[in-house]
Coordinates of C-alpha atoms (C1' of nucleotides) in Angstrom, one line a residue:
Chain A
M27 CA 0.0 0.0 0.0
S28 CA 2.9 2.4 -0.5
E29 CA 2.5 5.5 -2.7
T30 CA 5.8 4.8 -4.5
P31 CA 5.8 1.7 -6.6
R32 CA 8.3 -0.9 -5.4
H33 CA 10.5 -2.7 -7.9
F34 CA 11.1 -6.4 -7.8
I35 CA 14.3 -6.3 -5.8
Q36 CA 12.7 -4.2 -3.1
Q37 CA 9.9 -6.7 -3.0
I38 CA 12.3 -9.6 -2.5
I39 CA 13.9 -7.8 0.4
D40 CA 10.5 -6.8 1.8
A41 CA 9.7 -10.5 1.8
D42 CA 13.1 -11.5 3.4
I43 CA 12.5 -9.0 6.2
A44 CA 8.9 -10.1 6.7
S45 CA 9.9 -13.8 6.8
G46 CA 12.7 -13.2 9.2
K47 CA 15.3 -14.5 6.8
H48 CA 17.3 -11.3 7.4
Q49 CA 17.1 -8.8 10.2
K50 CA 19.7 -6.5 8.5
I51 CA 20.6 -6.3 4.8
V52 CA 24.0 -5.8 3.4
T53 CA 24.6 -4.8 -0.2
R54 CA 27.8 -4.0 -2.1
F55 CA 29.1 -2.4 -5.2
P56 CA 32.0 -4.5 -6.6
P57 CA 33.8 -2.7 -9.4
E58 CA 36.9 -4.2 -11.1
P59 CA 39.5 -1.4 -11.1
N60 CA 40.2 -1.6 -14.8
G61 CA 38.4 1.5 -16.0
Y62 CA 36.5 4.6 -14.9
L63 CA 33.0 4.4 -13.6
H64 CA 30.2 5.5 -15.9
I65 CA 26.5 6.3 -15.7
G66 CA 25.7 2.6 -15.9
H67 CA 27.7 2.0 -12.8
A68 CA 25.8 4.9 -11.2
K69 CA 22.6 2.9 -11.7
S70 CA 24.1 0.0 -9.7
I71 CA 25.6 2.2 -7.0
C72 CA 22.4 4.1 -6.5
L73 CA 20.5 0.8 -6.3
N74 CA 22.8 -0.9 -3.9
S75 CA 23.5 2.0 -1.6
G76 CA 19.9 3.2 -1.9
L77 CA 18.6 -0.2 -0.7
A78 CA 21.0 -0.2 2.2
T79 CA 19.8 3.3 3.2
E80 CA 16.2 2.5 2.7
F81 CA 16.3 -0.7 4.8
N82 CA 18.7 0.8 7.3
G83 CA 21.3 -1.8 6.3
Q84 CA 25.0 -1.7 5.2
F85 CA 26.6 -0.8 1.9
N86 CA 30.1 -2.0 1.1
L87 CA 32.5 -0.8 -1.6
R88 CA 34.7 -3.6 -2.8
M89 CA 37.4 -3.6 -5.4
D90 CA 37.0 -6.8 -7.3
D91 CA 40.7 -7.1 -8.1
T92 CA 41.3 -10.8 -8.9
N93 CA 43.0 -10.3 -12.2
P94 CA 46.5 -8.7 -11.7
T95 CA 47.0 -8.2 -15.4
K96 CA 44.2 -5.7 -16.0
E97 CA 43.9 -3.7 -12.9
E98 CA 45.6 -0.5 -11.8
I99 CA 45.8 1.8 -8.8
E100 CA 44.8 4.8 -10.9
Y101 CA 41.4 3.2 -11.3
V102 CA 41.0 2.4 -7.7
D103 CA 41.4 6.0 -6.8
S104 CA 39.0 7.3 -9.4
I105 CA 36.4 4.8 -8.4
K106 CA 36.5 5.8 -4.8
E107 CA 36.2 9.5 -5.7
D108 CA 33.3 8.9 -8.0
V109 CA 31.3 6.7 -5.6
R110 CA 31.9 9.3 -2.9
W111 CA 30.8 12.1 -5.2
L112 CA 27.6 10.3 -6.0
G113 CA 26.8 10.3 -2.3
A114 CA 27.0 6.6 -1.7
E115 CA 28.4 6.2 1.8
W116 CA 30.4 3.0 2.6
N117 CA 31.6 4.3 5.9
E118 CA 34.3 1.9 7.1
H119 CA 33.2 -0.8 4.7
Y120 CA 35.8 -0.6 2.1
Y121 CA 37.2 -4.0 1.0
Q122 CA 39.4 -5.5 -1.7
A123 CA 39.0 -9.0 -3.1
S124 CA 42.8 -9.3 -2.9
D125 CA 42.6 -9.0 0.9
Y126 CA 40.8 -12.3 0.8
F127 CA 43.3 -14.3 -1.2
D128 CA 44.4 -16.3 1.8
R129 CA 40.9 -17.3 2.7
M130 CA 40.0 -18.1 -0.9
H131 CA 43.1 -20.2 -1.2
A132 CA 42.1 -22.1 1.9
D133 CA 38.6 -22.6 0.6
A134 CA 40.0 -24.0 -2.6
I135 CA 42.0 -26.5 -0.6
K136 CA 38.8 -27.3 1.3
L137 CA 37.1 -28.1 -2.0
I138 CA 40.0 -30.4 -2.9
K139 CA 39.7 -32.2 0.4
L140 CA 36.0 -32.6 -0.2
G141 CA 36.9 -34.2 -3.6
K142 CA 35.2 -31.3 -5.3
A143 CA 38.2 -29.8 -7.1
F144 CA 41.1 -31.1 -9.0
V145 CA 44.2 -29.9 -10.8
C146 CA 44.0 -30.2 -14.6
Y147 CA 46.9 -30.0 -17.1
L148 CA 44.9 -29.6 -20.2
S149 CA 45.9 -26.7 -22.5
L150 CA 43.5 -23.9 -23.1
E151 CA 42.8 -25.3 -26.6
E152 CA 42.3 -28.9 -25.3
M153 CA 40.0 -27.7 -22.6
R154 CA 37.9 -25.8 -25.1
L155 CA 37.5 -28.9 -27.2
Q156 CA 36.6 -31.1 -24.3
K157 CA 34.0 -28.6 -23.0
G158 CA 31.4 -29.7 -25.6
D159 CA 28.7 -27.3 -26.7
F160 CA 25.0 -26.6 -26.6
K161 CA 24.3 -30.0 -28.1
T162 CA 27.0 -32.2 -26.9
P163 CA 28.1 -32.9 -23.3
G164 CA 31.8 -32.3 -22.4
K165 CA 34.4 -34.9 -21.8
N166 CA 36.0 -35.5 -18.4
S167 CA 39.5 -34.3 -17.9
P168 CA 42.1 -37.1 -17.7
T169 CA 43.0 -36.0 -14.2
R170 CA 39.4 -35.6 -13.0
D171 CA 39.6 -38.6 -10.7
T172 CA 43.0 -38.0 -9.2
N173 CA 43.0 -38.6 -5.5
V174 CA 42.9 -35.9 -2.9
E175 CA 46.5 -36.2 -1.8
E176 CA 47.9 -35.8 -5.3
N177 CA 45.6 -32.9 -6.0
L178 CA 46.7 -31.2 -2.8
A179 CA 50.3 -31.7 -3.7
A180 CA 49.7 -30.4 -7.2
F181 CA 47.9 -27.3 -6.1
E182 CA 50.7 -26.7 -3.7
K183 CA 53.1 -26.9 -6.6
M184 CA 51.0 -24.4 -8.5
T185 CA 50.9 -22.1 -5.6
R186 CA 54.7 -22.2 -5.2
G187 CA 55.2 -21.3 -8.8
E188 CA 56.5 -24.6 -10.0
F189 CA 54.4 -24.5 -13.2
D190 CA 54.6 -22.0 -16.0
E191 CA 51.5 -19.9 -16.7
G192 CA 48.9 -22.0 -18.5
K193 CA 50.4 -25.3 -17.6
A194 CA 47.9 -26.1 -14.8
V195 CA 44.6 -24.9 -13.4
L196 CA 42.4 -25.9 -10.5
R197 CA 38.9 -26.9 -11.6
A198 CA 35.7 -27.5 -9.7
K199 CA 34.4 -31.1 -10.1
I200 CA 30.8 -30.9 -10.9
D201 CA 29.3 -32.3 -14.1
M202 CA 30.7 -32.2 -17.6
A203 CA 27.3 -33.1 -19.0
A204 CA 25.5 -30.2 -17.3
T205 CA 23.2 -28.2 -19.7
N206 CA 24.6 -25.1 -18.0
E207 CA 28.1 -24.8 -19.3
Y208 CA 29.2 -23.0 -16.2
L209 CA 28.8 -26.2 -14.3
R210 CA 31.1 -28.2 -16.6
D211 CA 34.0 -28.3 -14.2
P212 CA 34.8 -24.6 -14.4
V213 CA 38.3 -23.3 -13.8
I214 CA 38.5 -21.7 -10.3
Y215 CA 42.2 -20.9 -10.0
R216 CA 44.8 -20.1 -12.7
I217 CA 48.5 -19.2 -12.7
R218 CA 49.5 -15.6 -13.3
K219 CA 53.1 -14.7 -12.7
V220 CA 52.5 -11.0 -12.6
E221 CA 52.7 -8.4 -9.9
H222 CA 49.4 -7.4 -8.3
H223 CA 48.8 -3.8 -7.5
N224 CA 47.9 -4.7 -4.0
T225 CA 49.5 -8.0 -3.0
G226 CA 52.7 -7.5 -5.0
N227 CA 54.4 -10.8 -5.8
K228 CA 53.0 -12.8 -3.0
W229 CA 50.8 -14.9 -5.3
C230 CA 51.2 -16.5 -8.6
V231 CA 47.8 -18.2 -8.5
Y232 CA 44.7 -16.1 -8.7
P233 CA 41.0 -17.1 -8.3
M234 CA 38.6 -16.8 -11.2
Y235 CA 35.6 -14.4 -10.8
D236 CA 33.0 -17.1 -10.6
F237 CA 34.8 -18.7 -7.7
A238 CA 35.9 -15.5 -6.0
H239 CA 32.7 -13.5 -6.2
P240 CA 30.4 -15.7 -4.1
L241 CA 33.1 -16.1 -1.5
E242 CA 33.8 -12.3 -1.3
D243 CA 30.0 -11.8 -0.8
A244 CA 29.9 -14.5 1.8
Y245 CA 32.9 -13.3 3.7
E246 CA 31.3 -9.8 4.0
G247 CA 27.9 -11.2 4.9
I248 CA 26.3 -9.7 1.9
T249 CA 22.6 -10.7 1.9
H250 CA 21.6 -9.6 -1.5
S251 CA 24.3 -9.7 -4.2
I252 CA 22.9 -7.6 -7.0
C253 CA 24.5 -7.9 -10.5
T254 CA 23.6 -7.4 -14.1
L255 CA 21.6 -9.8 -16.3
E256 CA 24.6 -11.4 -18.1
F257 CA 25.5 -13.2 -14.8
E258 CA 22.1 -14.9 -14.7
K259 CA 23.5 -18.2 -16.0
H260 CA 26.4 -18.1 -13.5
R261 CA 24.0 -18.2 -10.6
P262 CA 23.9 -22.0 -10.3
F263 CA 27.7 -22.0 -9.9
Y264 CA 27.5 -19.1 -7.4
D265 CA 25.1 -21.2 -5.3
W266 CA 27.3 -24.3 -5.8
V267 CA 30.3 -22.5 -4.3
I268 CA 28.3 -21.1 -1.4
N269 CA 26.8 -24.5 -0.6
T270 CA 29.8 -26.7 -1.3
V271 CA 32.3 -24.5 0.6
N272 CA 29.4 -24.2 3.1
T273 CA 30.1 -20.6 4.0
P274 CA 28.3 -19.4 7.2
A275 CA 26.6 -16.6 5.2
K276 CA 24.4 -17.5 2.3
P277 CA 24.2 -14.5 0.0
Q278 CA 21.5 -14.5 -2.8
Q279 CA 22.4 -13.3 -6.3
I280 CA 19.8 -11.2 -8.0
E281 CA 20.1 -9.9 -11.5
F282 CA 18.8 -6.7 -13.1
A283 CA 19.1 -5.1 -16.5
R284 CA 22.0 -2.9 -17.2
L285 CA 21.6 0.7 -18.4
N286 CA 21.6 1.7 -22.1
I287 CA 21.2 5.2 -23.3
T288 CA 20.5 6.6 -26.7
Y289 CA 23.4 8.1 -28.6
T290 CA 25.8 6.8 -26.0
V291 CA 28.3 3.9 -25.6
L292 CA 28.6 2.4 -22.1
S293 CA 31.0 -0.5 -22.7
K294 CA 34.3 -0.3 -20.8
R295 CA 36.1 -1.5 -23.9
K296 CA 34.7 1.2 -26.1
L297 CA 35.2 3.9 -23.6
L298 CA 38.8 2.8 -23.2
E299 CA 39.2 2.9 -27.0
L300 CA 37.7 6.4 -27.1
V301 CA 40.4 7.5 -24.7
N302 CA 43.3 5.6 -26.2
E303 CA 42.5 6.6 -29.8
K304 CA 42.1 10.2 -28.7
H305 CA 38.6 10.7 -29.9
V306 CA 38.2 12.5 -26.5
S307 CA 40.7 14.2 -24.3
G308 CA 40.5 11.6 -21.5
W309 CA 38.3 9.7 -19.2
D310 CA 36.8 13.0 -17.9
D311 CA 36.2 14.6 -21.2
P312 CA 32.9 16.3 -20.8
R313 CA 31.4 14.3 -23.6
M314 CA 32.1 11.0 -21.9
P315 CA 29.3 9.2 -20.1
T316 CA 31.7 8.5 -17.3
I317 CA 31.0 9.9 -13.8
S318 CA 34.0 12.1 -14.0
G319 CA 33.0 13.3 -17.5
L320 CA 29.5 14.1 -16.4
R321 CA 30.9 15.9 -13.4
R322 CA 33.2 18.0 -15.5
R323 CA 30.4 18.6 -17.9
G324 CA 28.5 20.2 -15.0
Y325 CA 26.1 17.5 -14.0
S326 CA 25.2 17.5 -10.3
S327 CA 25.3 14.2 -8.4
S328 CA 21.7 14.8 -7.4
S329 CA 20.6 15.0 -11.0
I330 CA 22.3 11.7 -11.7
R331 CA 20.7 10.1 -8.7
K332 CA 17.3 11.4 -9.8
F333 CA 17.9 9.9 -13.3
C334 CA 18.7 6.5 -11.8
E335 CA 15.5 6.7 -9.8
V336 CA 13.4 7.6 -12.8
I337 CA 14.6 4.8 -15.1
G338 CA 13.6 2.1 -12.7
I339 CA 14.9 -1.4 -12.1
T340 CA 13.7 -4.3 -14.2
K341 CA 14.8 -7.6 -15.7
H342 CA 14.4 -6.7 -19.4
N343 CA 16.9 -4.8 -21.6
S344 CA 15.9 -1.4 -22.6
L345 CA 17.3 1.8 -24.1
S346 CA 16.7 4.9 -22.1
D347 CA 16.2 8.2 -24.0
V348 CA 19.1 10.5 -23.3
A349 CA 16.4 13.2 -23.0
L350 CA 15.6 11.7 -19.6
L351 CA 19.1 12.4 -18.4
E352 CA 19.0 15.9 -19.8
H353 CA 15.6 16.5 -18.2
A354 CA 17.0 15.4 -14.8
V355 CA 19.9 17.9 -15.0
R356 CA 17.8 20.8 -16.3
D357 CA 15.3 20.2 -13.6
D358 CA 17.9 20.3 -10.9
L359 CA 20.0 23.1 -12.3
N360 CA 16.9 25.3 -12.9
K361 CA 16.3 25.3 -9.1
T362 CA 19.9 25.7 -8.0
S363 CA 22.0 27.6 -10.5
P364 CA 22.4 31.4 -10.4
R365 CA 21.7 33.3 -13.6
F366 CA 24.1 35.4 -15.5
M367 CA 24.2 37.1 -18.9
A368 CA 26.7 35.9 -21.5
V369 CA 26.7 36.6 -25.2
L370 CA 28.0 33.7 -27.3
D371 CA 27.8 35.2 -30.8
P372 CA 28.1 39.0 -30.2
I373 CA 26.9 41.9 -32.3
K374 CA 27.1 45.5 -31.3
L375 CA 23.9 47.2 -30.1
V376 CA 24.2 51.1 -30.0
I377 CA 21.7 53.0 -27.9
T378 CA 21.7 56.3 -29.9
N379 CA 19.9 58.4 -27.3
Y380 CA 21.9 57.2 -24.3
P381 CA 24.6 59.7 -23.0
E382 CA 28.0 59.1 -24.4
G383 CA 30.5 57.9 -21.8
Q384 CA 27.9 57.2 -19.1
T385 CA 27.9 54.0 -17.2
E386 CA 25.3 52.9 -14.6
N387 CA 24.9 49.8 -12.5
L388 CA 21.7 47.9 -12.7
E389 CA 20.3 45.4 -10.2
A390 CA 19.6 41.9 -11.4
Q391 CA 18.0 39.0 -9.6
N392 CA 20.3 36.0 -9.3
N393 CA 17.6 33.3 -9.6
P394 CA 13.9 33.9 -10.1
E395 CA 13.3 30.4 -8.8
D396 CA 15.0 31.2 -5.6
P397 CA 14.5 34.6 -4.0
A398 CA 17.1 33.7 -1.4
A399 CA 19.8 33.7 -4.1
G400 CA 19.8 37.5 -3.9
S401 CA 20.8 40.0 -6.6
R402 CA 23.9 41.5 -8.2
S403 CA 24.8 44.6 -10.1
I404 CA 25.6 44.8 -13.8
P405 CA 27.2 47.6 -15.7
F406 CA 25.2 49.3 -18.5
S407 CA 26.3 51.7 -21.1
K408 CA 25.6 53.2 -24.5
T409 CA 27.3 50.3 -26.4
L410 CA 26.2 46.8 -25.7
L411 CA 26.7 43.4 -27.2
I412 CA 23.8 41.2 -27.9
E413 CA 23.3 37.8 -29.5
R414 CA 23.5 38.0 -33.3
D415 CA 20.3 36.0 -33.8
D416 CA 18.4 38.4 -31.5
F417 CA 18.2 40.8 -34.5
I418 CA 16.7 40.1 -37.9
E419 CA 16.2 42.9 -40.4
E420 CA 13.2 41.3 -42.0
A421 CA 11.7 39.2 -39.3
P422 CA 9.2 36.4 -39.7
K423 CA 5.8 36.5 -38.0
K424 CA 5.9 36.0 -34.2
Y425 CA 9.5 37.1 -34.0
F426 CA 9.6 38.9 -30.7
R427 CA 13.2 40.2 -30.7
L428 CA 14.8 43.1 -32.4
T429 CA 13.7 44.2 -35.8
P430 CA 13.3 47.7 -37.1
G431 CA 10.3 49.4 -35.4
Q432 CA 10.0 46.7 -32.7
E433 CA 10.3 47.4 -28.9
V434 CA 11.9 44.8 -26.7
R435 CA 13.2 44.6 -23.1
L436 CA 16.9 44.4 -22.3
R437 CA 16.9 42.1 -19.3
W438 CA 17.0 44.0 -16.0
A439 CA 17.7 47.2 -18.0
Y440 CA 15.4 49.3 -20.3
Y441 CA 12.9 49.0 -23.1
V442 CA 14.6 49.7 -26.4
T443 CA 13.2 50.2 -29.8
C444 CA 15.1 49.2 -32.8
T445 CA 15.6 51.9 -35.4
H446 CA 18.0 50.4 -38.0
C447 CA 21.1 48.4 -38.6
V448 CA 24.5 49.1 -40.1
K449 CA 26.0 46.7 -42.6
D450 CA 29.5 46.3 -44.1
A451 CA 30.3 46.1 -47.8
T452 CA 29.3 42.4 -48.0
G453 CA 25.9 43.2 -46.6
K454 CA 26.7 41.6 -43.2
V455 CA 25.1 43.4 -40.3
T456 CA 27.8 44.9 -38.1
E457 CA 25.7 47.1 -35.7
V458 CA 22.1 47.4 -34.5
H459 CA 20.9 50.8 -33.5
C460 CA 18.1 51.6 -31.1
T461 CA 16.7 54.2 -28.8
Y462 CA 15.8 53.5 -25.1
D463 CA 13.1 54.7 -22.9
P464 CA 14.6 56.1 -19.7
A465 CA 11.3 55.6 -17.9
T466 CA 11.6 51.9 -18.1
K467 CA 14.7 51.5 -15.9
G468 CA 14.9 48.0 -14.4
G469 CA 12.9 46.6 -17.3
D470 CA 9.4 47.7 -16.4
S471 CA 7.1 50.3 -17.8
A472 CA 5.0 52.4 -15.5
D473 CA 2.4 52.9 -18.2
G474 CA 1.6 49.2 -18.4
R475 CA 3.1 49.0 -21.9
K476 CA 4.0 45.4 -22.7
V477 CA 6.8 44.0 -24.8
K478 CA 6.8 40.4 -26.1
G479 CA 10.5 39.9 -26.1
T480 CA 13.3 40.1 -23.6
I481 CA 16.9 39.7 -24.7
H482 CA 20.1 39.4 -22.8
W483 CA 23.1 41.7 -23.3
V484 CA 26.5 42.7 -21.8
S485 CA 28.1 46.1 -21.7
A486 CA 30.8 46.1 -24.5
E487 CA 33.4 47.9 -22.4
Q488 CA 33.1 46.0 -19.2
A489 CA 32.4 42.6 -20.7
G490 CA 34.9 39.8 -20.0
D491 CA 36.3 37.5 -22.7
V492 CA 35.8 33.8 -22.1
E493 CA 36.2 30.5 -24.0
V494 CA 33.0 28.6 -24.3
R495 CA 32.9 24.9 -25.1
L496 CA 29.6 23.9 -26.6
Y497 CA 29.2 20.2 -26.2
D498 CA 26.8 18.0 -28.1
R499 CA 26.1 14.2 -28.1
L500 CA 29.2 12.2 -29.0
F501 CA 27.4 9.9 -31.4
M502 CA 24.9 10.5 -34.2
H503 CA 23.4 7.0 -34.1
E504 CA 20.6 6.3 -31.7
N505 CA 21.2 2.7 -30.8
L506 CA 24.9 1.8 -30.8
N507 CA 24.1 -1.7 -29.5
D508 CA 22.2 -2.4 -32.7
L509 CA 24.9 -1.9 -35.4
A510 CA 25.6 -4.5 -38.1
E511 CA 28.7 -6.6 -37.5
D512 CA 30.6 -4.9 -40.3
D513 CA 29.6 -1.4 -39.0
D514 CA 32.3 0.2 -37.0
W515 CA 30.8 2.2 -34.1
R516 CA 33.5 4.8 -34.5
K517 CA 32.0 5.8 -37.9
H518 CA 29.0 7.2 -35.9
L519 CA 31.0 9.7 -33.9
N520 CA 29.6 13.2 -34.1
P521 CA 32.2 15.4 -35.7
H522 CA 30.6 18.4 -34.1
S523 CA 30.4 17.1 -30.6
M524 CA 32.6 19.9 -29.4
Q525 CA 32.6 23.5 -30.7
V526 CA 34.9 26.0 -29.1
I527 CA 33.9 29.7 -29.3
R528 CA 34.8 33.0 -27.8
G529 CA 32.0 34.7 -25.7
K530 CA 31.5 37.9 -23.9
V531 CA 30.2 37.8 -20.3
E532 CA 29.1 40.1 -17.6
P533 CA 31.9 40.9 -15.1
A534 CA 30.4 38.8 -12.2
L535 CA 31.0 35.6 -14.2
L536 CA 34.7 36.1 -14.1
K537 CA 34.9 35.7 -10.3
L538 CA 33.6 32.1 -10.3
G539 CA 35.8 29.2 -9.2
Q540 CA 36.3 25.9 -11.1
G541 CA 33.2 23.7 -11.1
S542 CA 30.7 26.5 -10.5
R543 CA 27.4 25.8 -12.2
V544 CA 25.5 28.7 -13.6
Q545 CA 22.7 29.4 -16.1
F546 CA 23.5 31.7 -19.0
E547 CA 20.1 33.4 -19.4
R548 CA 18.2 32.1 -22.4
T549 CA 21.1 29.9 -23.5
G550 CA 21.8 27.0 -21.2
Y551 CA 23.5 25.7 -18.2
F552 CA 27.3 26.1 -18.0
C553 CA 30.0 25.3 -15.6
V554 CA 33.5 26.6 -15.1
D555 CA 35.9 24.0 -16.4
K556 CA 38.8 22.5 -14.4
E557 CA 41.3 24.1 -16.8
S558 CA 39.8 27.5 -16.3
T559 CA 42.1 30.3 -14.9
S560 CA 41.5 34.0 -14.3
Q561 CA 43.7 34.7 -17.3
K562 CA 41.8 32.2 -19.5
P563 CA 38.3 31.5 -18.2
I564 CA 36.6 28.5 -19.7
F565 CA 32.9 27.5 -19.6
N566 CA 31.5 24.2 -20.5
R567 CA 28.0 23.9 -21.7
T568 CA 26.2 21.2 -19.6
V569 CA 23.0 21.3 -21.5
S570 CA 21.1 23.9 -23.5
L571 CA 17.8 25.4 -22.3
K572 CA 14.7 24.1 -24.0
D573 CA 14.1 26.3 -27.0
S574 CA 10.5 26.3 -28.3
W575 CA 11.3 29.1 -30.7
A576 CA 13.9 27.0 -32.4
K577 CA 11.3 24.3 -32.9
Q578 CA 8.9 26.8 -34.2
V579 CA 11.4 28.0 -36.8
V580 CA 12.1 24.5 -38.0
K581 CA 8.4 24.1 -38.8
Chain B
rA299 C1' 20.9 -25.1 -32.8
rG300 C1' 20.3 -26.0 -27.1
rU301 C1' 19.5 -23.8 -22.3
rC302 C1' 17.9 -19.7 -19.4
rC303 C1' 15.6 -14.8 -19.2
rG304 C1' 12.3 -11.3 -21.0
rA305 C1' 8.1 -8.6 -23.8
rU306 C1' 2.8 -2.6 -21.4
rG307 C1' 2.1 4.4 -25.8
rG308 C1' 7.8 7.0 -29.7
rU309 C1' 11.0 6.1 -24.9
rG310 C1' 11.5 4.6 -19.6
rU311 C1' 8.3 2.5 -16.1
rA312 C1' 3.4 1.3 -12.7
rA313 C1' -0.8 -1.8 -12.1
rC314 C1' 0.5 -8.6 -8.4
rG315 C1' -7.4 -11.5 -11.2
rG316 C1' -11.5 -6.0 -10.9
rU317 C1' -11.3 1.8 -14.0
rA318 C1' -4.3 0.5 -18.1
rG319 C1' -1.5 5.2 -14.3
rC320 C1' 3.1 8.2 -14.1
rA321 C1' 7.6 10.5 -16.2
rC322 C1' 10.1 11.9 -20.6
rA323 C1' 9.4 13.1 -25.7
rG324 C1' 5.6 15.3 -29.1
rG325 C1' 1.2 18.8 -29.8
rA326 C1' -2.2 23.0 -28.2
rA327 C1' -3.1 27.0 -24.8
rA328 C1' -2.5 30.3 -20.3
rU329 C1' 1.1 32.8 -17.2
rU330 C1' 5.9 35.0 -17.5
rU331 C1' 11.4 40.8 -16.9
rU332 C1' 14.7 34.0 -19.8
rG333 C1' 10.6 31.9 -26.5
rG334 C1' 13.3 29.3 -19.7
rU335 C1' 10.2 27.9 -15.4
rU336 C1' 5.1 27.1 -13.9
rU337 C1' 0.0 25.6 -15.0
rU338 C1' -4.0 23.4 -18.1
rC339 C1' -5.4 20.3 -21.9
rC340 C1' -4.4 16.7 -25.9
rU341 C1' -2.2 12.5 -29.1
rU342 C1' -0.3 7.5 -28.8
rG343 C1' 0.0 1.3 -25.5
rU344 C1' -0.9 -4.5 -22.9
rC345 C1' 3.7 -9.1 -29.1
rC346 C1' 0.2 -13.0 -31.5
rA347 C1' -3.3 -17.2 -31.1
rG348 C1' -6.0 -20.2 -28.1
rG349 C1' -7.6 -21.6 -23.0
rU350 C1' -9.2 -20.8 -17.6
rU351 C1' -12.6 -17.1 -15.3
rC352 C1' -18.5 -13.3 -14.2
rG353 C1' -14.0 -10.6 -15.3
rA354 C1' -7.0 -11.4 -17.9
rA355 C1' -1.6 -6.7 -19.0
rU356 C1' -1.7 -10.2 -14.8
rC357 C1' -3.0 -17.3 -14.5
rC358 C1' -2.2 -21.7 -18.3
rU359 C1' -0.7 -23.7 -23.3
rG360 C1' 1.5 -22.9 -28.0
rG361 C1' 3.9 -19.5 -31.2
rU362 C1' 6.6 -14.8 -32.5
rC363 C1' 10.3 -11.5 -31.4
rG364 C1' 14.4 -9.7 -28.4
rG365 C1' 18.5 -10.6 -25.0
rA366 C1' 22.3 -13.6 -22.4
rC367 C1' 25.6 -17.8 -22.7
rU368 C1' 29.9 -21.5 -26.0
rA369 C1' 37.2 -16.8 -21.7
rC370 C1' 42.8 -19.9 -17.6
rC371 C1' 38.0 -11.7 -18.2
rA372 C1' 34.9 -9.4 -14.7

RNA sequence: AGUCCGAUGGUGUAACGGUAGCACAGGAAAUUUUGGUUUUCCUUGUCCAGGUUCGAAUCCUGGUCGGACUACCA
């Protein structure tokens, strides 16, 4: 009878609490530190930490670092930073799979002693051949029935480094005829003579994910081990490990659908390639769907959490419209970001009847959505800069901006009436001229006269110069999971995903620190880039404002 | 091909045998010192075929379509 609908995982937990199966729940987010976190991970982080919060349970952050050849400390650091930034609180519950290597090794020996694991000397290729396929059952390994003592000794030799890589593995002994291939005597330990970023050279045998993961969960007392759909078929082996090793805790694996977003790639491999092939400037390029990229782009963590809430949790694959993400950030930034005026494509506006050389300061509200945000003062003078497309000499119907004879409001300033424009030899408009009504100071007319249009401006003399980076979607193709095999996803990169321009801004904008999020009135939400300095201010466009006039024009 | 999983407007989701609802997107209007915001209204949906039932998105059967799986990766 709750107002908010409950997704299937919440329902499972509701039932587990009701039945007394668990008094307290424990969830975890277990990234492999081999890449940066992206918005798809955010979905999982919000889910797991959100459940822990909702049920007053515990949330663990755990590095799943069981493969020393792919993982790096750089990634560990970025993952922690991103999870923290998202607001998921792990408190003291930070763990690393590599911290459990001793216990896992002991549990592998336990399996050998139970007659449930054996050392196998088949080559990779031989093992593949003997595995069978959908139709045909696999063949038993020649060493499948080796006795416990020999297996123990052989595993000891593996552990001491007496075999070369690939010469021996430890396998679970289950059933080579199982319809689920993950039960056909899967490999649980392999030899890797590589330094591990955490355990150094202590080990040369490392556990496989399918063996390690259920144990990690059990060691930590995870009650609900939530993962993505592709692990569904691994669940029988997950349960086999838990039950055969007979761990005190019995975590339950639950799968949900991973996130897909239109015009976006969310595979670690492709993101890595975007970085390595220099299609973007790095993992935190503002066009990247990584957490660090979104953050640099100006997304707030609350907008990302909101997005994750809105898309829901299900068991079927779907493709979320990127507009949902953009809506979440606009909605948040509308309420929270202060407004400023910035002109991105300037053209001169001369107020012919305004006194030459005079400057006055005008008061502007910082955020109409939030009176508590206060106000600021903006310099005004005879020569202003306005947006080039806020003037059209021969305007279409319903055009509310400047055109000869039309009166508009300069935001927070005066009503002005356009008189004419000045053009250069090529016919390009170089100046717009107008007259102002001194009685409309502040942007209001005492006689009740209305204007349809309000435009933004900056005072030419006082305006600051800034670099503005206009970002657009990285890809032009809607569903990048749906390409033909011979179709390279790189061919769908948007060549105009970043446009760098010079803008003119009101002075107050120059005082902002890196990461500040603002709205440029009538244009969009922007934030101060991390490369921004007082000598060279840089603004990133997070997302444009909705523009119903632009839609009108298209029609 | 086999096994498993799934299918609700254009998109993402809710409804747990009893009025198909919400959000986004799209459209129309009102308000507006941002053609923003806000408000109101509108368009569009239960994969198909049978069955059970007074009643089916929901349960059953069979199809169709989609996804996952054939690593000493996670």
